[in-house]
Coordinates of C-alpha atoms in Angstrom, one line a residue:
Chain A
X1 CA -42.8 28.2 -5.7
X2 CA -41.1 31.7 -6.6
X3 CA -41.3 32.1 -2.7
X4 CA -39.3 29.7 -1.5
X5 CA -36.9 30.6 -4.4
X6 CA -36.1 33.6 -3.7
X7 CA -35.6 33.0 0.1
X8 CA -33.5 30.7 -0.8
X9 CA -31.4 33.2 -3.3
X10 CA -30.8 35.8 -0.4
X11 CA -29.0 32.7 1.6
X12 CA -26.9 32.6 -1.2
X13 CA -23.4 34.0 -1.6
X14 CA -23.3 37.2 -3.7
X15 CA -20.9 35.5 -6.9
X16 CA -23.3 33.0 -7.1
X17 CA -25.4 34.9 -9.2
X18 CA -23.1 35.4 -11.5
X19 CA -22.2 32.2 -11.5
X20 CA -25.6 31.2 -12.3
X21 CA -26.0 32.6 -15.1
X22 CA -22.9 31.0 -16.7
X23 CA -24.3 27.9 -16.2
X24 CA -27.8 29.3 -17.2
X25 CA -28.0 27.8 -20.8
X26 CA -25.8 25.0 -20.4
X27 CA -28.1 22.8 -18.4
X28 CA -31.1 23.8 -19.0
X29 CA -30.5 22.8 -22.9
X30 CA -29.1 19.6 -21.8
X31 CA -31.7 19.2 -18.9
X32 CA -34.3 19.7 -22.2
X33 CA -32.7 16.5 -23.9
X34 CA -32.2 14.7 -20.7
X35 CA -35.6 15.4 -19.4
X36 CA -36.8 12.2 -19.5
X37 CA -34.2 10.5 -17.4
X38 CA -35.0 12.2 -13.8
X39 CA -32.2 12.0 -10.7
X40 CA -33.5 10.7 -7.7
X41 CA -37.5 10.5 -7.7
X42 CA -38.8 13.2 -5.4
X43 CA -35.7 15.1 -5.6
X44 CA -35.2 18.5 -7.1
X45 CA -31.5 18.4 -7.4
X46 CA -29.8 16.7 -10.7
X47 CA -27.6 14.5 -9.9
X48 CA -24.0 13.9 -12.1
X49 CA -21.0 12.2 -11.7
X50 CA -17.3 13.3 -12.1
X51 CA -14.0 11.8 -12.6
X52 CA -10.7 13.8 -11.1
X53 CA -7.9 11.5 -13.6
X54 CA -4.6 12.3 -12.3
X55 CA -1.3 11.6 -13.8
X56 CA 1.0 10.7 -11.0
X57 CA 4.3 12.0 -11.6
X58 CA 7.4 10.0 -13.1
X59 CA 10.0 11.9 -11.5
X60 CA 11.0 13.5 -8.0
X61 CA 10.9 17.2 -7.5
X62 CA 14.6 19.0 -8.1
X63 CA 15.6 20.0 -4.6
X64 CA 14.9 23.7 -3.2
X65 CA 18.4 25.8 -2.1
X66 CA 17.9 24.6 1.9
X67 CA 17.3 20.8 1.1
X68 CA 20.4 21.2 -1.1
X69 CA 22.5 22.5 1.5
X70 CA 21.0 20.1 4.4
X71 CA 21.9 17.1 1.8
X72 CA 25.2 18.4 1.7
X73 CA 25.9 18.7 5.2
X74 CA 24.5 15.4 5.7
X75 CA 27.2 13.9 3.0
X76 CA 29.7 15.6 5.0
X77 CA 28.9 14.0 8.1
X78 CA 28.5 10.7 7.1
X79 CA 31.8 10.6 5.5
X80 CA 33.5 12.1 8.6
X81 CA 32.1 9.5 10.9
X82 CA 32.6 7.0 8.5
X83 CA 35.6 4.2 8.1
X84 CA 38.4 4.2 5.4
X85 CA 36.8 2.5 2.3
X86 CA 39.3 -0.5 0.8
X87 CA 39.6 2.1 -2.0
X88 CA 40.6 4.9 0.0
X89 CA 43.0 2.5 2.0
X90 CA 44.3 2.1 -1.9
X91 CA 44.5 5.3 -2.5
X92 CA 46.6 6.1 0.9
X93 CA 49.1 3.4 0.6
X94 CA 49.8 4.5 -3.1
X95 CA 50.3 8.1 -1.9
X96 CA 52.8 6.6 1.0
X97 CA 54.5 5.0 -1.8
X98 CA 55.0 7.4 -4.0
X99 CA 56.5 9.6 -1.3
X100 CA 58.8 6.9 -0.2
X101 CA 59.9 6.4 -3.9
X102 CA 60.4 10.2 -3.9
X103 CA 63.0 10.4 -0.3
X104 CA 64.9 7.4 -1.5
X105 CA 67.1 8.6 -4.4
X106 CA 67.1 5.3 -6.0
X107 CA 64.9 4.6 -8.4
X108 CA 63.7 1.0 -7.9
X109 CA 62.9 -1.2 -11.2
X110 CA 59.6 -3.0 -10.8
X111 CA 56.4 -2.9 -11.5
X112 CA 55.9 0.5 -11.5
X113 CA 53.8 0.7 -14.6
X114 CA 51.5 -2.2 -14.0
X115 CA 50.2 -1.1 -11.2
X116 CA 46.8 0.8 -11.8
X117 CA 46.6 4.0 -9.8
X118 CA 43.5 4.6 -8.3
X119 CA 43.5 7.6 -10.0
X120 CA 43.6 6.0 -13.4
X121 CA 40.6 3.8 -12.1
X122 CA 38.4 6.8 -10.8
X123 CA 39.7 8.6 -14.2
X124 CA 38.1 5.4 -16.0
X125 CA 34.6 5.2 -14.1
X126 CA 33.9 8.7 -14.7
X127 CA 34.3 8.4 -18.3
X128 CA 31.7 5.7 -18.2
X129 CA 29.6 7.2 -16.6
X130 CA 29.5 10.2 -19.2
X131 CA 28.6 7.7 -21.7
X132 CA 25.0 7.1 -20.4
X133 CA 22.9 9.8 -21.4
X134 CA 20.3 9.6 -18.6
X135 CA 16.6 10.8 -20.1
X136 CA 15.5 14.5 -19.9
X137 CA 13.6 15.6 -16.8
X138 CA 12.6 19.1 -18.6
X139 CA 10.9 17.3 -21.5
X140 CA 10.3 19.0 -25.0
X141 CA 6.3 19.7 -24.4
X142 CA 7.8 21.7 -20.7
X143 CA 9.6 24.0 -23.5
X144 CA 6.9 24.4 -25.7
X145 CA 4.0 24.7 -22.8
X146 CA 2.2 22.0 -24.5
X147 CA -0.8 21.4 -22.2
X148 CA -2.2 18.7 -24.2
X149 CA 0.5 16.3 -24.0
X150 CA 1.1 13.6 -21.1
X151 CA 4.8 14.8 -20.9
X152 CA 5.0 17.8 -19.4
X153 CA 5.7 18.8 -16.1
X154 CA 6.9 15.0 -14.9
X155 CA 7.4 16.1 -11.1
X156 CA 4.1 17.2 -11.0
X157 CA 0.1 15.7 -10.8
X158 CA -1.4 16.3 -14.2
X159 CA -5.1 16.7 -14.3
X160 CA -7.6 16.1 -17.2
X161 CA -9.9 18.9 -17.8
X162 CA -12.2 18.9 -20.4
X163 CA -14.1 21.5 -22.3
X164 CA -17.3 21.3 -22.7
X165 CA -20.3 23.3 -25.0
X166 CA -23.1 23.9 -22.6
X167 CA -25.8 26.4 -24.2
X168 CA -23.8 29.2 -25.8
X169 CA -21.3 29.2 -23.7
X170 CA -17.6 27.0 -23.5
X171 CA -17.4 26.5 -19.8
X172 CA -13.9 24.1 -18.8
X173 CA -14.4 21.4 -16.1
X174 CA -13.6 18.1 -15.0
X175 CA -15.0 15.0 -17.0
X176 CA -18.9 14.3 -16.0
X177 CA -21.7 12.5 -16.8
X178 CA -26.1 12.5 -15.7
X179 CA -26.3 9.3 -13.2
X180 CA -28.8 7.0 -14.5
X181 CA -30.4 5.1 -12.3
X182 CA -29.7 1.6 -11.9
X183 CA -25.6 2.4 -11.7
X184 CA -23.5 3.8 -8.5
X185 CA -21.8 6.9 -8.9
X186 CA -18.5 5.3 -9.0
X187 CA -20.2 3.9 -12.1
X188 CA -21.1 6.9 -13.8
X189 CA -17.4 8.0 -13.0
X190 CA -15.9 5.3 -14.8
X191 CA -18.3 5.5 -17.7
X192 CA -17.6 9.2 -18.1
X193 CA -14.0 8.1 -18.5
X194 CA -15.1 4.9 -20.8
X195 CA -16.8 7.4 -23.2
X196 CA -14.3 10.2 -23.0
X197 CA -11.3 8.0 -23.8
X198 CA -12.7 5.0 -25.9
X199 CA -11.8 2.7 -23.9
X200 CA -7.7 3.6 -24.4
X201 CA -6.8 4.6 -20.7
X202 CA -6.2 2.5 -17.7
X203 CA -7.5 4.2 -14.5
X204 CA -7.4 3.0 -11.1
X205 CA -10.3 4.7 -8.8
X206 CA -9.5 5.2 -5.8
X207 CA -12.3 3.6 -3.4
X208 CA -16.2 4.0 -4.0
X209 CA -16.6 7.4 -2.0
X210 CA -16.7 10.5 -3.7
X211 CA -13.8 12.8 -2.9
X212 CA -15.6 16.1 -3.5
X213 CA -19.0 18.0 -4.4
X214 CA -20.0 20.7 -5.9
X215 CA -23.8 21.8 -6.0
X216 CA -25.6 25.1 -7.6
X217 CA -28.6 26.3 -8.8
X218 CA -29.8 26.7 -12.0
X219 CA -31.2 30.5 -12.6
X220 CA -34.8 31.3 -12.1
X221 CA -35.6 30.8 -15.9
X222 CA -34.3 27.3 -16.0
X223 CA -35.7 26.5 -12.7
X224 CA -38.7 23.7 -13.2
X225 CA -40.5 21.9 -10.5
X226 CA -38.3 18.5 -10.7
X227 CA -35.0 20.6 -11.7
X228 CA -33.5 23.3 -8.9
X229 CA -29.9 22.6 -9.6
X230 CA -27.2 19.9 -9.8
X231 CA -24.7 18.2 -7.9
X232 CA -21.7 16.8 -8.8
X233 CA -19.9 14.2 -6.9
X234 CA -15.9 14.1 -7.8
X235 CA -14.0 10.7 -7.7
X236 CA -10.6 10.3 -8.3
X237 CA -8.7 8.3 -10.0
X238 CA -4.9 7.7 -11.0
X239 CA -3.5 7.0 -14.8
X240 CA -2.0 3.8 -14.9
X241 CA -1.2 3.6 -18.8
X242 CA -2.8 4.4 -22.2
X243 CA -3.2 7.9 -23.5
X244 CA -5.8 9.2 -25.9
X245 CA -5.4 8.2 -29.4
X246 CA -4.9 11.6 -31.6
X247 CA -7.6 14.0 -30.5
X248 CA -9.6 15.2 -33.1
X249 CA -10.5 18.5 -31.4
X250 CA -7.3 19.9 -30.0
X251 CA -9.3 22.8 -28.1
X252 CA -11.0 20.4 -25.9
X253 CA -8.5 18.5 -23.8
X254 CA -6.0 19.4 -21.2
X255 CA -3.5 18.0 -18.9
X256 CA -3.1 20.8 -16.1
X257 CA -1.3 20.8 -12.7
X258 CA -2.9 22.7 -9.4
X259 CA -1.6 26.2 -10.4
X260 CA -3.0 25.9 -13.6
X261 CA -6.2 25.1 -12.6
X262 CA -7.0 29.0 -11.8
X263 CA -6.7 29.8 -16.0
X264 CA -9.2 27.4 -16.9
X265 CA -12.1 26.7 -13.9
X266 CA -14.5 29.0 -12.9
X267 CA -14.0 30.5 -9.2
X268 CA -16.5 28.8 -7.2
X269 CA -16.0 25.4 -9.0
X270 CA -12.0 25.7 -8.5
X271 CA -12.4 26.3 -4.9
X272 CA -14.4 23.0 -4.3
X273 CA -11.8 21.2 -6.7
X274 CA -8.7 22.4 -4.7
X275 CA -9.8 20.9 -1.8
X276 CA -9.1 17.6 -2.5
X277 CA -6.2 17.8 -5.0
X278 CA -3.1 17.5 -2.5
X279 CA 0.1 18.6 -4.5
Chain B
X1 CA -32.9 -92.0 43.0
X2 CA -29.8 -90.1 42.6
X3 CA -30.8 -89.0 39.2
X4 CA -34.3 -88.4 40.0
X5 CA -33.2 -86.3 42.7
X6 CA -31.0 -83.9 40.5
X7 CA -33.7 -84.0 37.7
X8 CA -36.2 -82.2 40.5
X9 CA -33.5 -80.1 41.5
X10 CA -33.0 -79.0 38.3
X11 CA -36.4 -77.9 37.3
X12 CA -37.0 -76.7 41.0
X13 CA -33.1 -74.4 39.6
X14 CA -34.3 -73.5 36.0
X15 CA -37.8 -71.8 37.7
X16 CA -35.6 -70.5 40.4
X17 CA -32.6 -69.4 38.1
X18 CA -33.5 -66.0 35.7
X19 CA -29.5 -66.1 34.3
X20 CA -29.5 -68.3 30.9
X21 CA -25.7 -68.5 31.7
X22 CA -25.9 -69.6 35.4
X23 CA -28.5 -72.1 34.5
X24 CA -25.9 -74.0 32.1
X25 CA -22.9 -73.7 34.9
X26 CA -24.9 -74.8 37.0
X27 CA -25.9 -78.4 35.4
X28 CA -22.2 -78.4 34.3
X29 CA -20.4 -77.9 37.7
X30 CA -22.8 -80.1 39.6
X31 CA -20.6 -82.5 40.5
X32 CA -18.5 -80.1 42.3
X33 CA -21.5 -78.8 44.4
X34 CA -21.9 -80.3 48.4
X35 CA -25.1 -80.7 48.2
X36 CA -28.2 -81.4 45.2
X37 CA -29.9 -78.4 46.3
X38 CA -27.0 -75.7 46.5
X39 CA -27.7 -73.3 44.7
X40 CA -25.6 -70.6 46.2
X41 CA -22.6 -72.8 45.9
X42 CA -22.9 -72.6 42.1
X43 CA -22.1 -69.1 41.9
X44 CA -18.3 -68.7 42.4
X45 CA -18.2 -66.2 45.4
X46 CA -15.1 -66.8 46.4
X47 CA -12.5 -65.6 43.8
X48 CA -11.9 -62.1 43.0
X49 CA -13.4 -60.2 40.3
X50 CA -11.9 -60.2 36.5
X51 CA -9.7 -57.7 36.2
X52 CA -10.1 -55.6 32.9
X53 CA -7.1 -54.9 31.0
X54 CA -8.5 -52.8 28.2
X55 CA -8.2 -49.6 30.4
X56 CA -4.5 -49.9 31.6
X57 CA -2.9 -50.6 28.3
X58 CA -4.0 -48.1 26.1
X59 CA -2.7 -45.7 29.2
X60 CA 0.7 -47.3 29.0
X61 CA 0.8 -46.8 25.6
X62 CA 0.1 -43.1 25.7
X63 CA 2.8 -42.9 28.2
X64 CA 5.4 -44.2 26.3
X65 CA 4.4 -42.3 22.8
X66 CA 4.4 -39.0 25.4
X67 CA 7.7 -39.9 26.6
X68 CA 9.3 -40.3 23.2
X69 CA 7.7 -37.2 22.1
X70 CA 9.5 -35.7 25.3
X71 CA 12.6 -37.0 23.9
X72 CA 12.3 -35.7 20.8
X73 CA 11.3 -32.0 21.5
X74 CA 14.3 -31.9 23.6
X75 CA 16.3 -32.9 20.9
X76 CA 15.0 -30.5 18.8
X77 CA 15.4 -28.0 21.2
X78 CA 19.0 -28.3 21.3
X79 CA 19.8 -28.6 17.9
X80 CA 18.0 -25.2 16.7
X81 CA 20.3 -22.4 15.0
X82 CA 18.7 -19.4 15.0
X83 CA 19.4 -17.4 11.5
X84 CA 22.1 -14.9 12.1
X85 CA 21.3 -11.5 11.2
X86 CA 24.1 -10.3 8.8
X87 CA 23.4 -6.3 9.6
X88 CA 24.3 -7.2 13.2
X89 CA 27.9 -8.9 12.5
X90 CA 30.8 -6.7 12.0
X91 CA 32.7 -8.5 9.4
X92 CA 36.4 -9.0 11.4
X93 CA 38.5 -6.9 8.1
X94 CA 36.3 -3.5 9.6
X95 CA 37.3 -3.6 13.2
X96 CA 41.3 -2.8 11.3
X97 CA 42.8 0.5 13.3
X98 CA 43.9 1.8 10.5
X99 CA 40.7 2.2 8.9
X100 CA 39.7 4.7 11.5
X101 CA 40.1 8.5 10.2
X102 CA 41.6 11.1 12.2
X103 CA 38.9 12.8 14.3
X104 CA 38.1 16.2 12.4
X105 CA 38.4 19.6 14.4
X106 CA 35.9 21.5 12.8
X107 CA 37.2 25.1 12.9
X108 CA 34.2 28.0 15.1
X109 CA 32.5 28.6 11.4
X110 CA 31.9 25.6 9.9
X111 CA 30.4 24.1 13.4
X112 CA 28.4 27.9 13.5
X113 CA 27.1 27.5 10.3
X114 CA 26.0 24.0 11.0
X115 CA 24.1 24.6 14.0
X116 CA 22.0 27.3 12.2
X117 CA 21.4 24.9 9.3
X118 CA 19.8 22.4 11.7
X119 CA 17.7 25.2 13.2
X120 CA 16.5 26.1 9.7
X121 CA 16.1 22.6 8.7
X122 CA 13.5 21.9 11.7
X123 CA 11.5 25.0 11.2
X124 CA 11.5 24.3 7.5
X125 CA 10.3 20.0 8.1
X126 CA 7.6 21.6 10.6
X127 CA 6.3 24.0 8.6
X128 CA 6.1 21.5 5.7
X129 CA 4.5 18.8 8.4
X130 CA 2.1 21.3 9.0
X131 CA 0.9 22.2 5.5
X132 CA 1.2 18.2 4.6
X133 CA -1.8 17.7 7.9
X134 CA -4.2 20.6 6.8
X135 CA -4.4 19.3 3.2
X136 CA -5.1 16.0 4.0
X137 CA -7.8 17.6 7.1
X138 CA -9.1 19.6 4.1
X139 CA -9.3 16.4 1.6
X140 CA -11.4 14.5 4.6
X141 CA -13.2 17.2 5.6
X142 CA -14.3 17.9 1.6
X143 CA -15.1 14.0 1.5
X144 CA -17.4 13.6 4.1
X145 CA -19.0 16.8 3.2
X146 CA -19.8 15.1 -0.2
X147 CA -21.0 12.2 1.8
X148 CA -23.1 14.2 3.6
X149 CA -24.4 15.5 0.5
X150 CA -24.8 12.4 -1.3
X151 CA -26.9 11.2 2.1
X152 CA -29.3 14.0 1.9
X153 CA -29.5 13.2 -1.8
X154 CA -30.2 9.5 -1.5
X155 CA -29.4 6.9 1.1
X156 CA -29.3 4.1 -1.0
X157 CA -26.4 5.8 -3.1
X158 CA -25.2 6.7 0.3
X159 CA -24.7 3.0 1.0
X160 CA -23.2 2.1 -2.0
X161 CA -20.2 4.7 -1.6
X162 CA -19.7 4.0 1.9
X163 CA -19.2 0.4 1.1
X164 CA -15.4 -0.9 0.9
X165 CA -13.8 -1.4 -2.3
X166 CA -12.2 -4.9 -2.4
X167 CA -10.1 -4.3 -5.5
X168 CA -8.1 -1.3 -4.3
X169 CA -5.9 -2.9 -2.2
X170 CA -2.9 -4.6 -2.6
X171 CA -2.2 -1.7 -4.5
X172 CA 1.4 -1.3 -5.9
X173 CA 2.6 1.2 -7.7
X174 CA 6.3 2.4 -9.1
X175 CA 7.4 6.1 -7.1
X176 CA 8.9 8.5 -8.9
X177 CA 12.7 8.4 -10.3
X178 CA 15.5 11.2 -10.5
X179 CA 15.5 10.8 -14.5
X180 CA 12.4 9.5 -16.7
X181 CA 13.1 5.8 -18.7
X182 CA 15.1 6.0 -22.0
X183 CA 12.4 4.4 -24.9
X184 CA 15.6 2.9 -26.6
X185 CA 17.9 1.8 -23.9
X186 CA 19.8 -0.8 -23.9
X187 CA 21.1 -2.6 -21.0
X188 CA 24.4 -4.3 -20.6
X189 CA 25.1 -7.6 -21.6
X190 CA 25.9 -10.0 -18.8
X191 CA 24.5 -12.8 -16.6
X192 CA 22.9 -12.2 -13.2
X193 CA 24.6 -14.5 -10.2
X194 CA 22.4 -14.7 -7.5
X195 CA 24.8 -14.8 -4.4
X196 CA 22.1 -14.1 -1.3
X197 CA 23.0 -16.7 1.7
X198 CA 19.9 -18.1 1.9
X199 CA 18.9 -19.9 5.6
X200 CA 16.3 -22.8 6.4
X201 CA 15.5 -23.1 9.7
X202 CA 14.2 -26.9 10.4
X203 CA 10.5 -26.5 12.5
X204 CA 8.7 -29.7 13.5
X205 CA 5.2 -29.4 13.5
X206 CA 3.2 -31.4 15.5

């Protein structure tokens, strides 16, 4: 068996190793407790199930300096090619007016003061307008880098990662679970989320397939005959509603967008988890 | 003698005779006959056969229902209005001359600087096309390597994720605003008049 196991080692990349032994103590305690639910019978790999949560974003992304330009040349254009508005007609036959009223020298009595400029009408709208104070787009957790809250960065796909105790060692990662048989992995997915959230947040999973893997092996001490190594199968899923109710550990939870990912995820994991976050 | 005669005849019929029907016409119409012993002359031969008028007249009723039907598709036909599509129709206060602007002569600059904003426009839209179709070539290619994974793993599971999820679609969902909602606004007061033109258009079915 150590044969096999170490051909298999050379094959594999040089920070795996390393790697490894992160993991070392992690599974192999939990792979003690959970020894007597096997994966898949005959199978040396342990199989888990992860859930990639999202938080889609609430607002558009502000424009970079050539989409502000283009959008502005594009304004232009349009009104260039455009027809006279019935307000701009307005405006033009009041302007024609006025600079008749100012050639003749006399100064005709009439309704001169009833009429409402178009001025005083644009004057008026704008004024509304300042009234409504539209909401924030830089919200208060943005300022303070608040990664646990749901309100920050509201252009942006938020994604839960969860810390979790594995041996003697904190190691960050996406939300999983050990299959059990009997359930899909879809299944595990969602009750990974169930039992995560207690039942307060809506997700919608998109589709049954998983949309990512990410296999390793444990080190040569933790190695038994049915355990090699793991896989975990991502699924993703989108927030509708709900949030967690107050968390009682405030270490453990974050909501992190794609370039954040890099301060919390372990190399080899992150690479496999990029893949199939689109930003 | 007479009517010993026609009682032979009529027993020397009825052996003869294998129709229950003819036998009977023929004691009935006996006085008609030439001769005692005719037997032949019983059996009308001479006039034509009964014409039956149960196949005709359901066909001439047919085609007079088709004929009103004719009737009224034509009628139908020349009486559709087809719904007018409002985008299409200038409304007559637009096509006024003196809503047309003065054409603008854009001085060498402003047309120079425009022309090189297109150019960067296009490079920047095909470079962004480009980076939008190798992440989504990555995300496929990741999935079906987890697939592939999963079928080494076990097929059965294998099955169950390839299988389609009914409940994903119709899926709606809300994009993304310029501004986040307000928790406490409050919306003008006012009623909402519905003025869309809305158009039926009459179909018969048949």
């Amino acid at each position: 068996m150590a044969a096999p196991i170490r051909q298999s080692l050379f094959g594999v990349a040089k920070g795996r190793w390393r790697f490894e032994g992160l993991w070392a103590g992690s599974l192999g305690s939990r792979s003690l407790a959970l020894a007597a639910a096997p994966s898949i019978s005959g199978s040396p790999w342990r199989l888990l199930g992860a859930v990639c949560l999202q938080r889609p974003p609430l607002v558009s992304k502000p424009l970079t300096p050539l989409q502000e330009e283009m959008a502005a040349l594009l304004q232009q254009i349009e009104v260039e090619r455009s027809l006279y508005s019935d307000h701009e007609l307005r405006a033009l036959d009041e302007a024609q007016q006025l600079a008749k009223k100012k050639a003749d020298l006399y100064d005709e009595e009439g309704d001169e003061q009833n009429v409402l400029l178009t001025q005083d009408m644009e004057d008026a709208w704008e004024q509304k307008f300042l009234q409504f104070k539209p909401g924030a787009r830089i919200t208060e957790a943005d300022k303070k880098n608040d990664r646990t809250s749901l309100h920050r960065k509201l252009d942006r796909n938020l994604v839960l990662l969860v810390k979790e105790k594995l041996g003697d060692q904190d190691v960050w990662m996406l939300p999983q679970a050990e299959w059990q048989p009997g359930e899909t992995l879809r299944g595990t997915a969602e009750r990974t989320l169930a039992t995560l959230s207690e039942n307060n947040l809506e997700a919608k999973f998109l589709g049954n397939a998983p949309c990512g893997h990410y296999k390793f092996k444990f080190p040569q001490a933790m190695r038994t005959e049915s355990s090699l190594g793991a896989k975990i199968f991502f699924f993703k899923a989108l927030l509708v509603t709900g949030d967690f109710s107050q968390p009682r550990k405030k270490g453990q939870r974050v909501w992190v967008c794609k370039e954040e990912l890099g301060d919390y995820l372990r190399p080899k994991y992150l690479a496999q988890v990029r893949r199939f976050l689109l930003d | 003698m007479a009517l010993a005669a026609l009682g032979v005849s009529a027993r020397a019929l009825r052996s003869r005779s294998w129709l229950l029907g003819t036998w009977q016409t023929q004691i009935r119409d006996t006085h008609q006959r030439a001769s005692l012993l005719s037997f032949w002359e019983l059996i009308p031969m001479r006039a034509e056969p009964l014409r039956k008028k149960k196949k005709v007249d359901p066909k001439k009723d047919q085609a007079v229902k088709d004929r009103l039907k004719k009737r009224i598709r034509r009628l139908e036909k020349a009486s559709q209005e087809l719904i007018p599509i409002e985008d299409f129709i200038t409304p007559v206060r637009l096509l006024d001359k003196a809503r047309q602007r003065p054409p603008v002569e854009l001085p060498f600059e402003e047309s120079e600087r425009r022309a090189l904003l297109l150019k960067k426009w296009s490079l920047y839209k095909h470079q962004e096309h480009e980076k939008e179709r190798d992440a989504i070539r990555t995300m496929l290619k990741s999935q079906q390597e987890a697939l592939q994974e999963l079928q080494l793993m076990s097929p059965e599971l294998h099955a169950e994720a390839t299988k389609r999820d009914l409940s994903l679609f119709p899926f709606e969902r809300e994009g993304p605003d310029y501004t986040p909602p307000v928790s406490n606004y409050q919306p003008p007061e006012g009623r909402y008049h519905d003025i869309t033109k809305v158009y039926t258009q009459v179909e018969f079915k048949r």
